[in-house]
Coordinates of C-alpha atoms in Angstrom, one line a residue:
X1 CA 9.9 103.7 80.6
X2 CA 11.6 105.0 77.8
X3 CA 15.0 105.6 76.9
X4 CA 16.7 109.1 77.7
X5 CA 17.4 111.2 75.0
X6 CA 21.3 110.8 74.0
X7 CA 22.0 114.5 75.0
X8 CA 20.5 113.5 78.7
X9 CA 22.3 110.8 78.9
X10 CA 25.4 112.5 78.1
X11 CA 24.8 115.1 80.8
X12 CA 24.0 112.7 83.9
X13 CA 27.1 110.5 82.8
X14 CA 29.1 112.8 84.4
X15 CA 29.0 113.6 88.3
X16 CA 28.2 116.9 90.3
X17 CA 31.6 116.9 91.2
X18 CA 32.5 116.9 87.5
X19 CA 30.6 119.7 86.2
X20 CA 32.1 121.8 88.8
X21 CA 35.5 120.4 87.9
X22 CA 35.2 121.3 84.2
X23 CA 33.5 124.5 85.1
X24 CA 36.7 125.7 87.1
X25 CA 38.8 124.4 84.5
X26 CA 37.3 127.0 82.1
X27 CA 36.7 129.9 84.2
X28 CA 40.4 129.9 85.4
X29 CA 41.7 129.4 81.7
X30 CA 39.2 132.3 80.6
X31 CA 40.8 134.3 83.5
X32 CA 43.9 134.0 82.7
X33 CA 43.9 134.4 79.2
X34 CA 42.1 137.6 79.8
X35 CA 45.6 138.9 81.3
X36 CA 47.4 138.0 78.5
X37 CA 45.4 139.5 76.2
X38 CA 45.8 142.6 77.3
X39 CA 49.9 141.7 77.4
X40 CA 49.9 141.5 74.2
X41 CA 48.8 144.9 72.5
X42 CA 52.0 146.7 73.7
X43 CA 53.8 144.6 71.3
X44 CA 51.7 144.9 68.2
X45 CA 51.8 148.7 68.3
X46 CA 55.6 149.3 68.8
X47 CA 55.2 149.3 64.8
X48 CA 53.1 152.3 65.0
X49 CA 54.6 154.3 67.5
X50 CA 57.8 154.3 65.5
X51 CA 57.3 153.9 61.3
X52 CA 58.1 155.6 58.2
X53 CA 55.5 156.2 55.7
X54 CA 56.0 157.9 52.3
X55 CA 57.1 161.7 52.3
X56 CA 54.1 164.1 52.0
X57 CA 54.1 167.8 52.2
X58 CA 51.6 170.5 51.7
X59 CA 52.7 173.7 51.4
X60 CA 56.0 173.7 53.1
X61 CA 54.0 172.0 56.1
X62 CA 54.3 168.0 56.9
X63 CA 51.3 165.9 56.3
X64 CA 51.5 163.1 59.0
X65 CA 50.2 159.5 58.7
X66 CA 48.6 159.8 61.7
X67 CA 44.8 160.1 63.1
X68 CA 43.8 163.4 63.4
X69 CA 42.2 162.4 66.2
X70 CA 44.9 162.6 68.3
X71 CA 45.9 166.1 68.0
X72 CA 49.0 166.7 66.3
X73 CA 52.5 165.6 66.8
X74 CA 55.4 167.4 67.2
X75 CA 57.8 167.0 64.5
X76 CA 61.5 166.8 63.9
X77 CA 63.9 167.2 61.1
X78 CA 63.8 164.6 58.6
X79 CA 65.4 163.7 55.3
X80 CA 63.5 165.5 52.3
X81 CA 62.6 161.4 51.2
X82 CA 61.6 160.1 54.8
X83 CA 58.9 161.6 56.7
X84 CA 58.8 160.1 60.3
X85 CA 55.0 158.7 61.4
X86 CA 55.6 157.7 64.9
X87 CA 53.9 158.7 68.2
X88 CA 56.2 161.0 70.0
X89 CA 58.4 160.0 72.4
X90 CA 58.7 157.2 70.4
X91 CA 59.5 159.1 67.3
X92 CA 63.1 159.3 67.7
X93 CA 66.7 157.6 66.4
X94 CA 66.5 155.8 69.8
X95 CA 63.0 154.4 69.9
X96 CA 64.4 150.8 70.3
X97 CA 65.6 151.6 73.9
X98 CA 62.5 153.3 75.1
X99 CA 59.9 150.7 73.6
X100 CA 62.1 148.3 75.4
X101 CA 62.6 150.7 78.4
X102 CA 58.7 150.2 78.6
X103 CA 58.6 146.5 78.6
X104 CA 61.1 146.4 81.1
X105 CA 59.4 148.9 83.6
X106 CA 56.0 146.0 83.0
X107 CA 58.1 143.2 83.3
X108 CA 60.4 144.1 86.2
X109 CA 57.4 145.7 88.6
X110 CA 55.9 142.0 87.5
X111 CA 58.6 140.4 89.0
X112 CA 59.1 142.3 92.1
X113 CA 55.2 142.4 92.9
X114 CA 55.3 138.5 92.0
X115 CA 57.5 137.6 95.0
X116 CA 55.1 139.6 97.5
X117 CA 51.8 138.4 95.8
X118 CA 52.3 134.8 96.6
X119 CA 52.8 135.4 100.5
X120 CA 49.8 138.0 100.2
X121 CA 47.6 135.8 98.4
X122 CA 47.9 132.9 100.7
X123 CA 46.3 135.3 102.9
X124 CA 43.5 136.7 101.6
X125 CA 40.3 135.0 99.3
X126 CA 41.5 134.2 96.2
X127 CA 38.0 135.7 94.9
X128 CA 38.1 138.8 95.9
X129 CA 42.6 139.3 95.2
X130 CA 41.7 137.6 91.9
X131 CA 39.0 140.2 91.5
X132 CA 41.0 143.3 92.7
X133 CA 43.7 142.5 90.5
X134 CA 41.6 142.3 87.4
X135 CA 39.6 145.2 87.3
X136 CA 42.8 147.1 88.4
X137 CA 44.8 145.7 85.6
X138 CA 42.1 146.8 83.3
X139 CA 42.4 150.4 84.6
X140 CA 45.4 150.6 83.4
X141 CA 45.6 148.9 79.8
X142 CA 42.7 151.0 79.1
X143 CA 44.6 154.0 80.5
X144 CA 47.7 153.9 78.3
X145 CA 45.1 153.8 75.4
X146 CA 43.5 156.8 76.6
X147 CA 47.3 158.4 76.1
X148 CA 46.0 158.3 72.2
X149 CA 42.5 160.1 72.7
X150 CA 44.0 162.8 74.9
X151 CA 47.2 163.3 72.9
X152 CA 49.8 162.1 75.9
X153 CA 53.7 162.2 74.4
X154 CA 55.0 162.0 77.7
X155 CA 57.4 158.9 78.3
X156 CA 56.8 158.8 82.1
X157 CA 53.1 159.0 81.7
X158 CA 53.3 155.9 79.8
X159 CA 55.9 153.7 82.3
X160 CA 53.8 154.7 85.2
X161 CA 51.1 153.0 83.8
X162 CA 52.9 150.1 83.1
X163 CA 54.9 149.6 86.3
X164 CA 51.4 150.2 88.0
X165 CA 50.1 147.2 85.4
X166 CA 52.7 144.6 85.8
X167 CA 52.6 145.3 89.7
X168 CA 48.5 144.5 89.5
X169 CA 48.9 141.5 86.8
X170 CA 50.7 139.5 89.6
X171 CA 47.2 139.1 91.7
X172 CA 46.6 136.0 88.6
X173 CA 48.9 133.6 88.1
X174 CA 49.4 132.2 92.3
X175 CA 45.5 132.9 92.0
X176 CA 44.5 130.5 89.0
X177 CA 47.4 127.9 89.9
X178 CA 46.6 127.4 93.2
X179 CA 42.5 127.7 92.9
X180 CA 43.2 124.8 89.9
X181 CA 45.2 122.7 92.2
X182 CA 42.4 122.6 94.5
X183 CA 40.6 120.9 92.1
X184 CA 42.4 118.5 90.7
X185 CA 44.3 115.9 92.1
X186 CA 48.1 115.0 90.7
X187 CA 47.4 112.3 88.5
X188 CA 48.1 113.5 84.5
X189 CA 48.4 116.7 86.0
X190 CA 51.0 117.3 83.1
X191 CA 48.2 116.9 80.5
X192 CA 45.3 118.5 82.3
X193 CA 48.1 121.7 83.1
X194 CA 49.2 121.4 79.5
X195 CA 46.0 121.9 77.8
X196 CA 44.9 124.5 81.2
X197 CA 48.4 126.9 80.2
X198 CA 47.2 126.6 76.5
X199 CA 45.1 129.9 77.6
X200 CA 48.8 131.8 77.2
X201 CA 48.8 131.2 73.9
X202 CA 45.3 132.0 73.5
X203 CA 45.0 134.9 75.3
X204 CA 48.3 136.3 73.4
X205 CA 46.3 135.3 70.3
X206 CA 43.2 137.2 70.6
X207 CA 45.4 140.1 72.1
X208 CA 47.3 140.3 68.9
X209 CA 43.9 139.9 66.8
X210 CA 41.8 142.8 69.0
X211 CA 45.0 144.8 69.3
X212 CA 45.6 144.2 65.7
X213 CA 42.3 145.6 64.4
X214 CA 42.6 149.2 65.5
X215 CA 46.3 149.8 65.5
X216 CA 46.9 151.3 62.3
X217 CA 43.8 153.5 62.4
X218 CA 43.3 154.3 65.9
X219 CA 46.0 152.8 68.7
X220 CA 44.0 153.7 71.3
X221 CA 41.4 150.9 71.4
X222 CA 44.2 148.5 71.1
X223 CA 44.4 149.0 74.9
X224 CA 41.2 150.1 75.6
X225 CA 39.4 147.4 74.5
X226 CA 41.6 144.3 76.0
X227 CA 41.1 146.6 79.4
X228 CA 37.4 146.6 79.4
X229 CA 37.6 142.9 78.8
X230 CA 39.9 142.4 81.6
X231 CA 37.7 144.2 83.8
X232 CA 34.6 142.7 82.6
X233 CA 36.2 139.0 83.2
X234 CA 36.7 140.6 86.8
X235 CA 33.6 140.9 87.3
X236 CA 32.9 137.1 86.3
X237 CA 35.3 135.7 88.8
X238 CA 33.9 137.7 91.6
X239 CA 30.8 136.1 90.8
X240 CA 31.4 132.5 89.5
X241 CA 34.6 131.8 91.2
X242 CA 34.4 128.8 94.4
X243 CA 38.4 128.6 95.6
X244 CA 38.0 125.0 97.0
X245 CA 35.5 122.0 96.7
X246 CA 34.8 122.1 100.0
X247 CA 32.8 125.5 99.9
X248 CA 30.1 123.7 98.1
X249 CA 30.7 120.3 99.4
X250 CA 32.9 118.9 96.7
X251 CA 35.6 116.0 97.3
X252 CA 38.8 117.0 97.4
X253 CA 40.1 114.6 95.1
X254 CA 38.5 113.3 91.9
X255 CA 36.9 110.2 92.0
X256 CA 35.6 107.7 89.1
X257 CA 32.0 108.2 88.2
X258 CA 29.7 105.2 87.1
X259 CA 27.7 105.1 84.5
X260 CA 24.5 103.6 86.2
X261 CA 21.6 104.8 84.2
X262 CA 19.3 102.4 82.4
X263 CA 16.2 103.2 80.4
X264 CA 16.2 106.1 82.5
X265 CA 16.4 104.5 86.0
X266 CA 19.3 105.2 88.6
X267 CA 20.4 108.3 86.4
X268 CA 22.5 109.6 89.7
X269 CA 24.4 107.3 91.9
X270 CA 26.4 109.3 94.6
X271 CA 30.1 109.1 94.8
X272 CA 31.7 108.0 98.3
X273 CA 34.3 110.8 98.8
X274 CA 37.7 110.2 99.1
X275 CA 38.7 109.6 102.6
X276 CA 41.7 109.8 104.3
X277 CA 43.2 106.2 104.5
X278 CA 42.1 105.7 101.0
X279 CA 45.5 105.0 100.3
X280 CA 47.1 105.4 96.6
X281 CA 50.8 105.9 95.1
X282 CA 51.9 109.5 95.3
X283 CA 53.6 109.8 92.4
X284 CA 55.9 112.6 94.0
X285 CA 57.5 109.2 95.5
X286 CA 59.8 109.8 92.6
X287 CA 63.8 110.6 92.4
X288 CA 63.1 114.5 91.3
X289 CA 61.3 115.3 94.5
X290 CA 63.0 113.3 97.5
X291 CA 64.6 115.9 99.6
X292 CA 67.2 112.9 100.6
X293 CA 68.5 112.3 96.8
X294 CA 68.3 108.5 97.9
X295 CA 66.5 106.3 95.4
X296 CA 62.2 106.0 96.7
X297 CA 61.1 103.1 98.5
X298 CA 58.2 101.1 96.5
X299 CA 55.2 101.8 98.8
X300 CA 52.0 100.6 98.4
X301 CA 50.1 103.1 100.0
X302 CA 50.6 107.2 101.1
X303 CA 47.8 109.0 103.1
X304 CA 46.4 111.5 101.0
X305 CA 45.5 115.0 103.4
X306 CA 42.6 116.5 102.3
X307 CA 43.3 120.0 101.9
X308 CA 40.0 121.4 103.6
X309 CA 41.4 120.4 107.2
X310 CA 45.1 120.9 106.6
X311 CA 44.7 124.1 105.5
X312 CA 42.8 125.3 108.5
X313 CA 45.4 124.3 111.4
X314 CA 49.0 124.8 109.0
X315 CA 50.5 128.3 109.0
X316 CA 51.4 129.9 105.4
X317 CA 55.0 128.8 104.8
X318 CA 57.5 131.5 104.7
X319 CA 59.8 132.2 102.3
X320 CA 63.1 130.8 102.7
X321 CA 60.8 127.5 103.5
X322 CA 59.4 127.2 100.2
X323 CA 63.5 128.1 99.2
X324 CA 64.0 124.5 100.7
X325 CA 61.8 122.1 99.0
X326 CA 64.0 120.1 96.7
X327 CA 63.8 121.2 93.2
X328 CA 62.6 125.0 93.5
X329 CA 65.5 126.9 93.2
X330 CA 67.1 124.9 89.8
X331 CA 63.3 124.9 88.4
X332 CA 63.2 128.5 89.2
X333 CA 66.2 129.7 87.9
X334 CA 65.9 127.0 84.7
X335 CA 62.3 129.9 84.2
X336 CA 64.2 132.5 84.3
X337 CA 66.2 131.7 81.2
X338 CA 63.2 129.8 79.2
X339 CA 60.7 132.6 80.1
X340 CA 63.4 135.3 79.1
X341 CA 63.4 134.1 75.2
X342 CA 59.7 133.5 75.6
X343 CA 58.9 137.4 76.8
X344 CA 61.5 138.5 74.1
X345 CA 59.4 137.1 71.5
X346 CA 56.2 138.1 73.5
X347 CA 57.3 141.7 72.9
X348 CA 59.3 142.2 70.1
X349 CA 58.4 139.3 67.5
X350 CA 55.8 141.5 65.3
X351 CA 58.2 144.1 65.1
X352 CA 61.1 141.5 63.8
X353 CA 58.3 140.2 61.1
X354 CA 58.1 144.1 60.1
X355 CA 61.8 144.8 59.7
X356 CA 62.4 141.3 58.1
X357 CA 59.6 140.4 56.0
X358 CA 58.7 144.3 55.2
X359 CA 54.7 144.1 56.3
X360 CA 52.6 146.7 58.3
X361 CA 51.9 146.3 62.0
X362 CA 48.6 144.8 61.7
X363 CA 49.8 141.5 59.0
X364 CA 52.7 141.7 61.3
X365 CA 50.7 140.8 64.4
X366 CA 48.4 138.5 62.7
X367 CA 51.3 136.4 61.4
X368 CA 52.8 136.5 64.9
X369 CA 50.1 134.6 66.2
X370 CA 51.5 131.5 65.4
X371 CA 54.2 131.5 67.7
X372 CA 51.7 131.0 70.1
X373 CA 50.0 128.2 68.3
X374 CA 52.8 126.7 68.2
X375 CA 52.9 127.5 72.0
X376 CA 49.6 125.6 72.5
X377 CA 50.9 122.5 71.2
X378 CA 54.3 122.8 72.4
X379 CA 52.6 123.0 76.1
X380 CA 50.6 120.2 75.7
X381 CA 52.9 117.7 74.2
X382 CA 55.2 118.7 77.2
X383 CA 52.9 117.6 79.4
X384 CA 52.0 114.6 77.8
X385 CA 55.5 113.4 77.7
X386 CA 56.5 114.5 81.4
X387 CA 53.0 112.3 82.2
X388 CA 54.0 109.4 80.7
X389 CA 57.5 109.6 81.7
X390 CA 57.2 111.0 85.0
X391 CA 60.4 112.8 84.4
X392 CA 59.7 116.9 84.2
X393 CA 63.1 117.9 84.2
X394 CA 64.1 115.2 81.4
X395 CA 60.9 116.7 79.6
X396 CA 61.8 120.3 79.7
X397 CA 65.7 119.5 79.1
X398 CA 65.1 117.4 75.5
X399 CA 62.8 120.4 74.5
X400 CA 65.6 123.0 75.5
X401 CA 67.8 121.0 74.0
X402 CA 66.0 121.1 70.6
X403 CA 65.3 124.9 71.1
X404 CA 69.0 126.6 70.6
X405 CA 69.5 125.1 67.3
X406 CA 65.6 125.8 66.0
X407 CA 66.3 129.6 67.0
X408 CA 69.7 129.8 65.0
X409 CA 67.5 128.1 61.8
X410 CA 64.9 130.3 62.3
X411 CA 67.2 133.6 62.2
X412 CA 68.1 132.1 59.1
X413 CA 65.5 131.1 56.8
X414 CA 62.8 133.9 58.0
X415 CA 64.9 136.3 55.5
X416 CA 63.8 133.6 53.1
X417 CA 59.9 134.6 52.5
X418 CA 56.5 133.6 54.4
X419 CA 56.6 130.3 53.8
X420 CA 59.7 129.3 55.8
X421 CA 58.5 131.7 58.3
X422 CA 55.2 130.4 59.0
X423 CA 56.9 126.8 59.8
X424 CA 59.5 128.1 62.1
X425 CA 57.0 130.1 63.9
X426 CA 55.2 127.4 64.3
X427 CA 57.9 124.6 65.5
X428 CA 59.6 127.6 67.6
X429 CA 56.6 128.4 69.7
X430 CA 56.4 124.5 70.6
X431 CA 59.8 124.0 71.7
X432 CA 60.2 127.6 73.5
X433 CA 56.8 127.5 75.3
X434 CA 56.7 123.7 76.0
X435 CA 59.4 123.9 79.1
X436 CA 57.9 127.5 80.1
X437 CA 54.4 126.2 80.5
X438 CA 55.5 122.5 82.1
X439 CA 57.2 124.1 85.2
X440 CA 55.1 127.1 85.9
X441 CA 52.0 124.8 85.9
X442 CA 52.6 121.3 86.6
X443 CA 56.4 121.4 88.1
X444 CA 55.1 124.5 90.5
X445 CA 51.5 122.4 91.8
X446 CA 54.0 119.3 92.4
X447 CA 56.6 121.0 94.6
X448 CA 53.8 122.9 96.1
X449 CA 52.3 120.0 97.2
X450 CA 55.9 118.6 98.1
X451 CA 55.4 115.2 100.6
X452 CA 57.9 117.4 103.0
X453 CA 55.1 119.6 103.5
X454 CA 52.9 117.2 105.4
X455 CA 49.5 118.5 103.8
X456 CA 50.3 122.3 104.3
X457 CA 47.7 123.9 101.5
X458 CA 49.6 127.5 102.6
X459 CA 52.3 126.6 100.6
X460 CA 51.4 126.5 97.2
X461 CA 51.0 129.8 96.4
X462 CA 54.0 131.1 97.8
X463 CA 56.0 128.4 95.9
X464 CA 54.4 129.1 92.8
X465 CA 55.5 132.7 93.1
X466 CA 58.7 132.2 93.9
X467 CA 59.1 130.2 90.3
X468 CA 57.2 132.7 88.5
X469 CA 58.5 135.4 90.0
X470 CA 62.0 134.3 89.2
X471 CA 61.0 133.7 86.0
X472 CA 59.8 137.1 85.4
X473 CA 63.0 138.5 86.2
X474 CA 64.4 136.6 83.0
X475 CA 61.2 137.6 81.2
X476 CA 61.9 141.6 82.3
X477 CA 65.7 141.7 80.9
X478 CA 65.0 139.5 77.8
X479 CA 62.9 142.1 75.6
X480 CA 65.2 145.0 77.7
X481 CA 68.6 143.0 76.0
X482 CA 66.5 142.9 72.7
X483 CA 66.0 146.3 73.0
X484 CA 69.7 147.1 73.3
X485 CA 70.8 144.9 71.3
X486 CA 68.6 144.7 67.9
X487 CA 70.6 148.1 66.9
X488 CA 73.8 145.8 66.4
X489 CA 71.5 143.2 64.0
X490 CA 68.7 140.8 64.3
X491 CA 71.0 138.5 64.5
X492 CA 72.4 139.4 67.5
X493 CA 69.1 139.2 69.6
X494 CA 68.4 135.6 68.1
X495 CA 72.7 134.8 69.4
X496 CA 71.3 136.1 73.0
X497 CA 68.4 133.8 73.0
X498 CA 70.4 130.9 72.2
X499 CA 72.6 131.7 75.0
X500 CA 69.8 131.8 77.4
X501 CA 68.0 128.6 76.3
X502 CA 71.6 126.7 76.9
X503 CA 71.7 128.5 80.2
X504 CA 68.3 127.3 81.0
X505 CA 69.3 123.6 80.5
X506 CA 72.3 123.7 82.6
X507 CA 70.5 124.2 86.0
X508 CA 68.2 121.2 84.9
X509 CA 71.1 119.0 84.6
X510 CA 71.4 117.9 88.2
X511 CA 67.8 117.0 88.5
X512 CA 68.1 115.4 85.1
X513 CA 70.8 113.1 86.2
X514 CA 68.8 112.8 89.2
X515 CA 65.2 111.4 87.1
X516 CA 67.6 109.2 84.8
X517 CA 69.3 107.4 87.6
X518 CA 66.0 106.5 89.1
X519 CA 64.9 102.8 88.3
X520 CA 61.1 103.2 88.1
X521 CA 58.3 105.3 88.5
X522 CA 54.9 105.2 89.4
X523 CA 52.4 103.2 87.0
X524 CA 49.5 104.3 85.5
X525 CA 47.1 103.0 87.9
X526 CA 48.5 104.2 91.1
X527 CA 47.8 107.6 90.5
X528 CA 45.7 109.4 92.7
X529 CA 42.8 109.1 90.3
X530 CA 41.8 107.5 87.5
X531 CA 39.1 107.1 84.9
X532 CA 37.7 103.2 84.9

């Protein structure tokens, strides 16, 4: 018989369970990237809301800078050699405080709602709340575009729409995390949650690219756009997403595949699914996670609960339950600093590259993009290291650590040109977004699936809400603080941010001390699965 073509044999090397494996793996990353693309346009058009563009008058009458598609704008008194371009509210000496009053009424309804969506969402299909919460939050980004088309200048017109936004936008994260964690077991969860939470920085990428495009000649699509995409990936999960393997008859846990195909014979050999006293080395076994602080007793074996039948006879865990596992309220409150400096560049870093580097909103936001390149590497090298280690906190402490003095350096040399700009972008975004993304992915699926639960597949979502949405509280007053404070100097902001990345490493310091102290840790192959 003759051989298989190479492409073949590439396909049917891999298991059913596999394909579906990978195929969650991207749909959840598309999905969530999806919401932060359309995060991301608020911050490229600050710059046009509020600019200056050369003095023009025609007989006695201002000529404007902006689209006359939008109507006109009301104007104000200005200096016979400055003639004010900006979208009106926004217009004014205090546009600083109400661009940052509107990323504070996005971030803090994100927070709130964030807290209440992981006890809903243990509740309800994540298909259909994933679903819900997409085509809702693309209502709304489209709908503070459509403030351009229809000539909108009222402020409250355009918080409503983002309180309503950032109350909808918390349906994802407890969604993708805990629809991910079904899938794959813990074993280099780090790594596979590293290169997963890469769809931040993606997602923020192709926001600032879309948003980028239109802002300078019609705003408007900067929203609309990213909202219709949004919606549209709505419509995909509806359709495509399956919440747990066991709705199409998937194991639970990831097993090894052979390769048993020869000159085209045996191309499939069934896996045996994991059973229950298949019996492997949690690595949770280890000094972070032991409720007792004592050091872990070398076991051979731990029952592994599949969550198909634990899920179906647990209750959802309540709140101040999931307040109890060891290690969620220093991880959560460790977020809220780290994911305040993140959000603060989030929202204000393409209008810092305007003021500093002197360049329009659209080079601005192109250039800003490499923060979050930065991000993707900074994300997956933290889970590489907290893999290999099997200390998280030690992980995320070292990259804190190495974050404070990086900011101070990079206030400093970005008055210096481009060129010192692009690298600290870069090496900024790593060491800022490497702790963020290592405990809202990987730290939040391991307490989740905390040994003290006893199998309970309720839990998980709630937990990871709890960290994110203490998190989001940080993220909500960092770019409000920016806001307040970047009248005073640049400098100040970048002081701020320091401040908060120190803070950040001082509630890891227990459970640092705690990882350090611990003699071993699990080895490679005693995790709960591995490729042979």
């Amino acid at each position: 018989m003759a051989r298989l073509p190479a492409g073949i044999r590439f396909i049917v090397s891999f298991s059913r369970d596999q394909w579906y494996r990978a195929f969650i793996f991207i749909l959840t990353f598309l999905l969530y990237a999806s919401f932060h693309l359309s995060r991301k346009p608020i911050s490229i058009v600050k710059g046009e809301l509020h600019k200056y563009c050369a003095p023009g008058k025609k007989d006695g009458v201002r000529v404007s800078g902006q689209s006359q598609t939008a109507g006109s704008v009301p104007t104000h008194q200005l200096p016979d050699n400055e003639t004010d371009c900006g979208w009106a509210p926004f217009d004014q000496d205090n546009y600083q405080q109400l661009l940052g009053a509107l990323d504070y009424s996005f971030l803090c309804a994100y927070a709130v709602g964030m807290y209440l969506s992981g006890i809903i969402g243990e509740r309800l299909p994540i298909r259909y709340y994933l679903t819900f919460g997409m085509l809702a939050s693309g209502t709304f980004t489209a709908l503070f575009g459509l403030g351009y088309f229809y000539n909108i200048h009222s402020f409250g017109f355009y918080v409503v729409t983002q309180i309503i936004n950032g109350l909808v936008q918390t349906t994802g994260w407890p969604s993708v995390v805990t629809c991910l964690s079904n899938w794959f077991g813990k074993g280099r969860r780090g790594l596979i949650m590293g290169v997963w939470n890469s769809h931040t920085s993606v997602g923020n990428i192709l926001g600032s690219l879309i948003a980028g495009y239109w802002v300078s000649t019609c705003w408007g699509l900067s929203f609309i756009v990213p909202g219709a995409i949004v919606a549209a990936m709505g419509v995909v999960c509806f359709l495509f997403l399956i919440e747990h393997p066991k709705d199409i008859a998937c194991s639970p846990t990831l097993v090894a595949h052979s390769k048993s195909y020869e000159n085209g014979t045996h191309r499939f050999r069934l896996q045996r699914p994991a059973v229950p006293d298949e019996k492997l080395l949690d690595p949770e076994t280890q000094c972070l996670l032991l409720s007792d602080g004592k050091r872990p007793i070398r076991q051979n074996h731990v029952v592994l609960l599949p969550a198909a039948d634990s899920g179906s006879s647990m209750a959802a865990i309540s709140f101040t339950g999931a307040l109890k596992i060891p290690g969620v309220v220093e991880f959560s409150l460790c977020l809220l600093f780290a994911k305040l400096v993140s959000y603060t560049f989030l929202f204000w870093l393409p209008l810092y590259i305007t003021n500093v580097d002197h360049l329009d909103a659209q080079e601005a936001g192109e250039l800003s993009t490499l923060f979050d390149v930065g991000g993707i590497f900074g994300g997956i090298l933290a889970g590489v290291i907290s893999d290999r280690l099997e200390k998280r906190a030690s992980t995320c402490g070292l990259m804190l650590l190495l974050a404070a003095p990086t900011l101070y350096v990079f206030s400093t040399v970005s008055r210096m040109g481009l060129e010192a700009t692009v690298g600290m972008l870069l090496l900024s975004g790593a060491l800022v977004s490497g702790p963020y993304a290592l405990i809202t992915t990987a730290v939040s699926a391991d307490l989740g699936t905390h040994k003290s639960l006893k199998g309970n597949a309720h839990a998980l979502a709630t937990v990871t809400a709890i960290i994110d949405g203490t998190g989001s509280v940080g993220a909500a007053l960092g770019p409000l603080l920016a806001g307040l404070i970047s009248p005073s100097g640049w400098n100040n902001v970048f002081y701020m941010l320091m401040l908060a990345d120190a803070c950040a490493l001082l509630f890891l310091i227990r459970l640092i001390h705690k990882e350090l102290s611990c003699p071993g840790s699990a080895t490679a192959d005693q995790v709960p699965f591995k490729e042979h």
